Tab-separated table of C-alpha atoms in Angstrom:
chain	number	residue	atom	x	y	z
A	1144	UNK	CA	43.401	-3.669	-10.134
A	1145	UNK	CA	40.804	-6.631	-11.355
A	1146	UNK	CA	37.648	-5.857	-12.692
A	1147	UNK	CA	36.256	-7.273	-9.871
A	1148	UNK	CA	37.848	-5.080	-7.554
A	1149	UNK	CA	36.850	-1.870	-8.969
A	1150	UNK	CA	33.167	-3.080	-8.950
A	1151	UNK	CA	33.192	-3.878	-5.539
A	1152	UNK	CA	35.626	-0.860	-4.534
A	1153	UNK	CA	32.250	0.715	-7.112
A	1154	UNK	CA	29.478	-0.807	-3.993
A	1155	UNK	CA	31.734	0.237	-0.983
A	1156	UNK	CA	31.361	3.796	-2.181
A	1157	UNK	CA	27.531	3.279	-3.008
A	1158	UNK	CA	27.575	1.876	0.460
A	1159	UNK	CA	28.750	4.531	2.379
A	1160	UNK	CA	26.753	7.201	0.470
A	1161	UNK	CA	23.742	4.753	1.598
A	1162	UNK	CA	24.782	4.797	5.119
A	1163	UNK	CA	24.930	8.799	4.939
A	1164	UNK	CA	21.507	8.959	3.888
A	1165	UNK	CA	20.178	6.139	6.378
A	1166	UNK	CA	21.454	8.577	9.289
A	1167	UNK	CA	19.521	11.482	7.725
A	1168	UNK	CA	16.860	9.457	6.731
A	1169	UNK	CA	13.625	9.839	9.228
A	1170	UNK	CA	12.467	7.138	11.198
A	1171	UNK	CA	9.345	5.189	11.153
A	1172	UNK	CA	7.877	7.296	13.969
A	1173	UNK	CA	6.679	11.109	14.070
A	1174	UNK	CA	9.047	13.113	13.144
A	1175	UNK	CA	9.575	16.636	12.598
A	1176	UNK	CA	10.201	17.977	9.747
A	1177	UNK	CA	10.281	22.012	7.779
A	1178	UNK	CA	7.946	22.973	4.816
A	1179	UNK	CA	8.433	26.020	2.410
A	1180	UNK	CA	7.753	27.232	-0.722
A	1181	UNK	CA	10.924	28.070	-2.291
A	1182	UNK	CA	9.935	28.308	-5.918
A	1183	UNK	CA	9.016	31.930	-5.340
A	1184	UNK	CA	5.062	33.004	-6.363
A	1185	UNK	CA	2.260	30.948	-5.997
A	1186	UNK	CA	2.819	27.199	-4.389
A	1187	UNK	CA	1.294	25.791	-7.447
A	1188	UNK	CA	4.809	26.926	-9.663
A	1189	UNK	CA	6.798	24.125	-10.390
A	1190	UNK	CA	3.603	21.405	-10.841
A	1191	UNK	CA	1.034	20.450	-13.581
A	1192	UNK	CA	-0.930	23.547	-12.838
A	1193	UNK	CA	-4.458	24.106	-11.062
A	1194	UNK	CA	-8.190	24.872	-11.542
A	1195	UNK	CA	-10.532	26.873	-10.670
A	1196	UNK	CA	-13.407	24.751	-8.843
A	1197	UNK	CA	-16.571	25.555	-6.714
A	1198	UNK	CA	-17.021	22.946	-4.054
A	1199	UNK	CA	-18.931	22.739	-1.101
A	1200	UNK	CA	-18.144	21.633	2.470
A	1201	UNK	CA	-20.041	19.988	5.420
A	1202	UNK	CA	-23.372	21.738	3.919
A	1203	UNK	CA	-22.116	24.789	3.804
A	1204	UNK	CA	-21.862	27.847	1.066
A	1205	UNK	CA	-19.995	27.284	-2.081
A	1206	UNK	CA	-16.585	28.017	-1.771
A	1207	UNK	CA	-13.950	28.538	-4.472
A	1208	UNK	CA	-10.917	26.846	-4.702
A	1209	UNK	CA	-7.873	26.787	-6.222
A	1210	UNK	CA	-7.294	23.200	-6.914
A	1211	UNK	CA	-4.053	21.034	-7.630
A	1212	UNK	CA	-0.074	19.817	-6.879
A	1213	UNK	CA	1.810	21.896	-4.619
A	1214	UNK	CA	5.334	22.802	-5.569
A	1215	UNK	CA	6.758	23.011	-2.494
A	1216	UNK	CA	10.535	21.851	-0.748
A	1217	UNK	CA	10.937	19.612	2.706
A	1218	UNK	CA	13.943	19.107	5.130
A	1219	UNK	CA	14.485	16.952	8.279
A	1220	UNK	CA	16.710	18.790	9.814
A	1221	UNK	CA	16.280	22.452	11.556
A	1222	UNK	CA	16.750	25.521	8.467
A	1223	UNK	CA	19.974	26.685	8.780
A	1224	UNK	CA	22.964	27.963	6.652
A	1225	UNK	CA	23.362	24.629	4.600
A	1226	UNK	CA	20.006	23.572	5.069
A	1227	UNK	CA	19.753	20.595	2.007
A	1228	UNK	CA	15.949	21.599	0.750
A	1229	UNK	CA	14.083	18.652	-0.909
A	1230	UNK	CA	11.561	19.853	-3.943
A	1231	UNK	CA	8.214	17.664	-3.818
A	1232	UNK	CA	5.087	17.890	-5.444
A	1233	UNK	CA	2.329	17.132	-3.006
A	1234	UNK	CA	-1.781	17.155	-2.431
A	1235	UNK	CA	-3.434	18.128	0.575
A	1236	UNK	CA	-6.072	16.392	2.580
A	1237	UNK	CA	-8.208	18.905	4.036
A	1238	UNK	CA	-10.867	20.784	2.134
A	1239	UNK	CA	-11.686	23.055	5.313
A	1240	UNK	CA	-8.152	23.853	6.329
A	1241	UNK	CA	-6.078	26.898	4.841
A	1242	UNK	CA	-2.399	26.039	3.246
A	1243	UNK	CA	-1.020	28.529	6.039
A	1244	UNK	CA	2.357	28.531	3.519
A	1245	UNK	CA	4.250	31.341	1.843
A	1246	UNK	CA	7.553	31.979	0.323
A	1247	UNK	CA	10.237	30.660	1.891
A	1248	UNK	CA	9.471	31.651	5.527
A	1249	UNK	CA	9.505	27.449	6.655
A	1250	UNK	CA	6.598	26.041	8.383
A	1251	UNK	CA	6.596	23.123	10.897
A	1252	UNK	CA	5.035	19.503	11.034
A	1253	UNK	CA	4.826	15.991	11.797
A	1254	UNK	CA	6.166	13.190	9.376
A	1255	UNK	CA	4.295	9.855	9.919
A	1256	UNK	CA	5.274	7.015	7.612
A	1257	UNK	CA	2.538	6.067	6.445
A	1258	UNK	CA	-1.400	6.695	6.685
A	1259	UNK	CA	-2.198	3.402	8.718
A	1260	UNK	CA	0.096	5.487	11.285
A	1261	UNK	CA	-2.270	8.250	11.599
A	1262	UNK	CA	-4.870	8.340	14.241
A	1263	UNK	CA	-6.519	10.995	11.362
A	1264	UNK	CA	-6.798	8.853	7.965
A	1265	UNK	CA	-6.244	5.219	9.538
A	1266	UNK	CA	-9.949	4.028	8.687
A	1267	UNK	CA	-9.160	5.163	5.508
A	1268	UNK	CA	-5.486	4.315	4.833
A	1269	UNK	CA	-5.942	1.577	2.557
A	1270	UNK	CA	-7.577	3.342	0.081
A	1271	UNK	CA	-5.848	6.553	0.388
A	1272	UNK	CA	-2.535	4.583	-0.127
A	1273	UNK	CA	-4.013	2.548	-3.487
A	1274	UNK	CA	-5.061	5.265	-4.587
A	1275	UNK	CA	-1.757	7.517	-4.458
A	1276	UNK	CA	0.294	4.522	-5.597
A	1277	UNK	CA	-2.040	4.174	-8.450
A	1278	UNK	CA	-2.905	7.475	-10.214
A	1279	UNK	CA	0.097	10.395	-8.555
A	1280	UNK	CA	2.112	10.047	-11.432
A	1281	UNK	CA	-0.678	10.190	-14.143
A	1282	UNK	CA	-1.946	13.008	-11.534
A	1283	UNK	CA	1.068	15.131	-12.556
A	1284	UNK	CA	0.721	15.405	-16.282
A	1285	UNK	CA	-2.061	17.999	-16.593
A	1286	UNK	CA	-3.931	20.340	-14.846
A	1287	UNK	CA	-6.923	18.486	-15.303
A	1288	UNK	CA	-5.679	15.465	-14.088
A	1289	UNK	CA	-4.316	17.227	-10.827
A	1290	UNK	CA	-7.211	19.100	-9.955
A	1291	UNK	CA	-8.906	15.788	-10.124
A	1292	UNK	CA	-6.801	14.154	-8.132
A	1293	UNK	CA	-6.848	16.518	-5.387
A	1294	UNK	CA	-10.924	15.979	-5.337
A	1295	UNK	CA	-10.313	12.181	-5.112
A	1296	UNK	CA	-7.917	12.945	-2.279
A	1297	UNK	CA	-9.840	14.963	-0.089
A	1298	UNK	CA	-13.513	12.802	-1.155
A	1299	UNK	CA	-11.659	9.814	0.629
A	1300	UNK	CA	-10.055	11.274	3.530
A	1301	UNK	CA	-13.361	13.594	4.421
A	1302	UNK	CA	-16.134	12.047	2.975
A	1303	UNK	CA	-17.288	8.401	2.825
A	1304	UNK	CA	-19.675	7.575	0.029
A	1305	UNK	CA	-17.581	8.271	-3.329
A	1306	UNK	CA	-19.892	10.442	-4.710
A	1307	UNK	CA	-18.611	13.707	-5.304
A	1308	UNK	CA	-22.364	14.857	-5.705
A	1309	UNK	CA	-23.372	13.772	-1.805
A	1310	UNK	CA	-21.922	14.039	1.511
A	1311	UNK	CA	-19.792	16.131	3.130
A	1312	UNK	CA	-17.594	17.113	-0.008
A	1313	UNK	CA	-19.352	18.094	-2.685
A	1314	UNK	CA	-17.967	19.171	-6.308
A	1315	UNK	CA	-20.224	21.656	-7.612
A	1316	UNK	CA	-18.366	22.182	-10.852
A	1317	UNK	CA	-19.300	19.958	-13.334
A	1318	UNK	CA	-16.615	19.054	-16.679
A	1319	UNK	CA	-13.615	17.714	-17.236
A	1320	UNK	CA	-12.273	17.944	-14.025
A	1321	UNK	CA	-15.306	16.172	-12.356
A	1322	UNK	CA	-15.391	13.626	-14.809
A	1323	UNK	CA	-11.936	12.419	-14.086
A	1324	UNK	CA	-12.110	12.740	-10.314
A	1325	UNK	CA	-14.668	9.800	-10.695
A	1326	UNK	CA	-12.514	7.989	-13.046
A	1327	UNK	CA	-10.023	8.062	-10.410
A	1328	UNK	CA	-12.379	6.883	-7.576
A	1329	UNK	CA	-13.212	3.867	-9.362
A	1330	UNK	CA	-11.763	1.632	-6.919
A	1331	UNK	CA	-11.460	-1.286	-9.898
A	1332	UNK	CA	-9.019	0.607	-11.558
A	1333	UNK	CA	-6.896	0.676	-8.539
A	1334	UNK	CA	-3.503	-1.186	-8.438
A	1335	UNK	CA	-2.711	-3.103	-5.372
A	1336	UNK	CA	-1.974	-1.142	-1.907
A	1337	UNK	CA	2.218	-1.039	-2.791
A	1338	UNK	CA	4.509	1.265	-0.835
A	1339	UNK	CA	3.775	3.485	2.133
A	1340	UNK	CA	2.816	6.593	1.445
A	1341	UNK	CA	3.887	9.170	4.204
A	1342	UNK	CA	1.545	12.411	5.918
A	1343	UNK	CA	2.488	15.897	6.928
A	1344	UNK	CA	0.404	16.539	9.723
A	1345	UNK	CA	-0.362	20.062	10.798
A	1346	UNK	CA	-2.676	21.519	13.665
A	1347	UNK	CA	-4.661	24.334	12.062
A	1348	UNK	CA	-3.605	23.800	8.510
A	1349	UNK	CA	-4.067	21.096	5.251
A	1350	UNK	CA	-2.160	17.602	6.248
A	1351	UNK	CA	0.076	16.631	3.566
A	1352	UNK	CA	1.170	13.589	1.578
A	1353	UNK	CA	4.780	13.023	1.080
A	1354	UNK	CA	6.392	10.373	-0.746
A	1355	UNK	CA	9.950	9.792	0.793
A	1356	UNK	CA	12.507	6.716	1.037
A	1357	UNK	CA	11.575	4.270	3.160
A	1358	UNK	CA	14.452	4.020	6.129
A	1359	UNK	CA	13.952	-0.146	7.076
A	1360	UNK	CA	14.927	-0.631	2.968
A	1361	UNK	CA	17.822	1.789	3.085
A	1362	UNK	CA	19.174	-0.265	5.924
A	1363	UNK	CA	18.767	-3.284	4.118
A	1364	UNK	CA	20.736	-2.117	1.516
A	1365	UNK	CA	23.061	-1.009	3.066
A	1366	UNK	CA	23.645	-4.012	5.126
A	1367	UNK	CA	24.041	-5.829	1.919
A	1368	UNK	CA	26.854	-3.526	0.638
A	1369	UNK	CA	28.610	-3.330	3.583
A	1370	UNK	CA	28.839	-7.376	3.480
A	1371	UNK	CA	30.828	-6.290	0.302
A	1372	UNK	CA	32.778	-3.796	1.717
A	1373	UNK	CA	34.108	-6.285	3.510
A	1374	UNK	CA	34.391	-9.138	1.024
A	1375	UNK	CA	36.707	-6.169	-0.833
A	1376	UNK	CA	39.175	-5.984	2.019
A	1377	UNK	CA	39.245	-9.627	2.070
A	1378	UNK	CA	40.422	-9.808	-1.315
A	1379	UNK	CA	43.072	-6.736	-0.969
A	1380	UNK	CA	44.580	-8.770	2.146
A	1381	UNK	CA	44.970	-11.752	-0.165
């Protein structure tokens, strides 16, 4: 067998693997999927950490919260024996919802593709998305950073003036924490809008973002290596 063979022998594999994951893959409208915590203690195991912050909502009293990633796991299709549980690290974008998750008792919602998609946070799914795309990696290397991050989240999607110190979020802790929540707001610093970012949406309790492979590339791809798959047979027949 040539070289050439084996590579594209190689890409029909990759191929079909691709066309496995394109079926499980969720489409580009709602869809349901299953939420859990199944790393066993508090939701925040498994991430950068959280903090401590006061913050007040709508007006209201101080509240405390317990601010950062969520370690928690996703599926698409129905829990089961077999179930194939995808770990995540996600923000929510609700300041006045609960969580409503524990353990690994699964929870249901809605995956929409992207925010532009939601009828919730499409005035503001420009921004949310930039701003995701921009800082959710640097977002994951501290505690600091993610509790930070979770205040830039939920000062976009509730509030509307960027200042953590008006409106209807407010940050009442002052430190660290604030100081690079408004380093993160600074729209300037933002990279262009890039990739979709998806939503969990959830009657009664905090929506969440999920990041997730995008099913119109997959298909692309695997339209391409399927051209190859049959380029291969070609060949063998000669």
């Amino acid at each position: 067998m040539t070289d050439s063979i084996r590579g594209i022998r190689g890409l029909v594999v990759a191929g079909a693997v691709l066309g496995a994951v394109m079926c499980a893959a969720p489409s580009a409208e709602a869809s349901q999927i299953w939420v859990r915590d199944g790393n066993g203690g508090t939701v925040f195991n498994g991430g950068p950490g959280s903090v401590n912050l006061t913050i007040k909502v709508d007006g209201g009293p101080n509240q405390s919260v317990a601010a950062g990633a969520f370690a928690l796991q996703y599926s698409f299709t129905a829990p089961g024996p077999g179930t194939n549980w995808v770990n995540f690290l996600t923000y929510c974008l609700e300041p006045d919802e609960f969580l409503g998750i524990s353990g690994s008792t699964p929870v249901t919602g809605s995956y929409v593709g992207s925010f532009g998609a939601t009828s919730e946070y499409g005035a503001d799914a420009t921004a949310l998305t930039r701003l995701t795309n921009t800082w959710f990696a640097d977002s994951l290397t501290s505690a600091t950073k993610s509790a930070a991050f979770q205040i830039a989240l939920w000062e976009i999607a509730y509030d509307s003036d960027n200042n953590l110190d008006t409106g209807s979020l407010r940050l009442v802790t002052n430190g660290a924490v604030k100081t690079q929540a408004i380093a993160y707001l600074n729209q300037a610093n933002w990279a262009p809008i890039g990739a979709d970012v998806g939503v969990i949406l959830r009657v009664g309790n905090q929506d969440l973002i999920i990041m997730v492979p995008e099913p119109a590339s997959l298909a692309l791809i695997g339209m391409g290596l399927l051209g190859l798959g049959f380029a291969a047979r070609r060949c063998r027949a000669a």
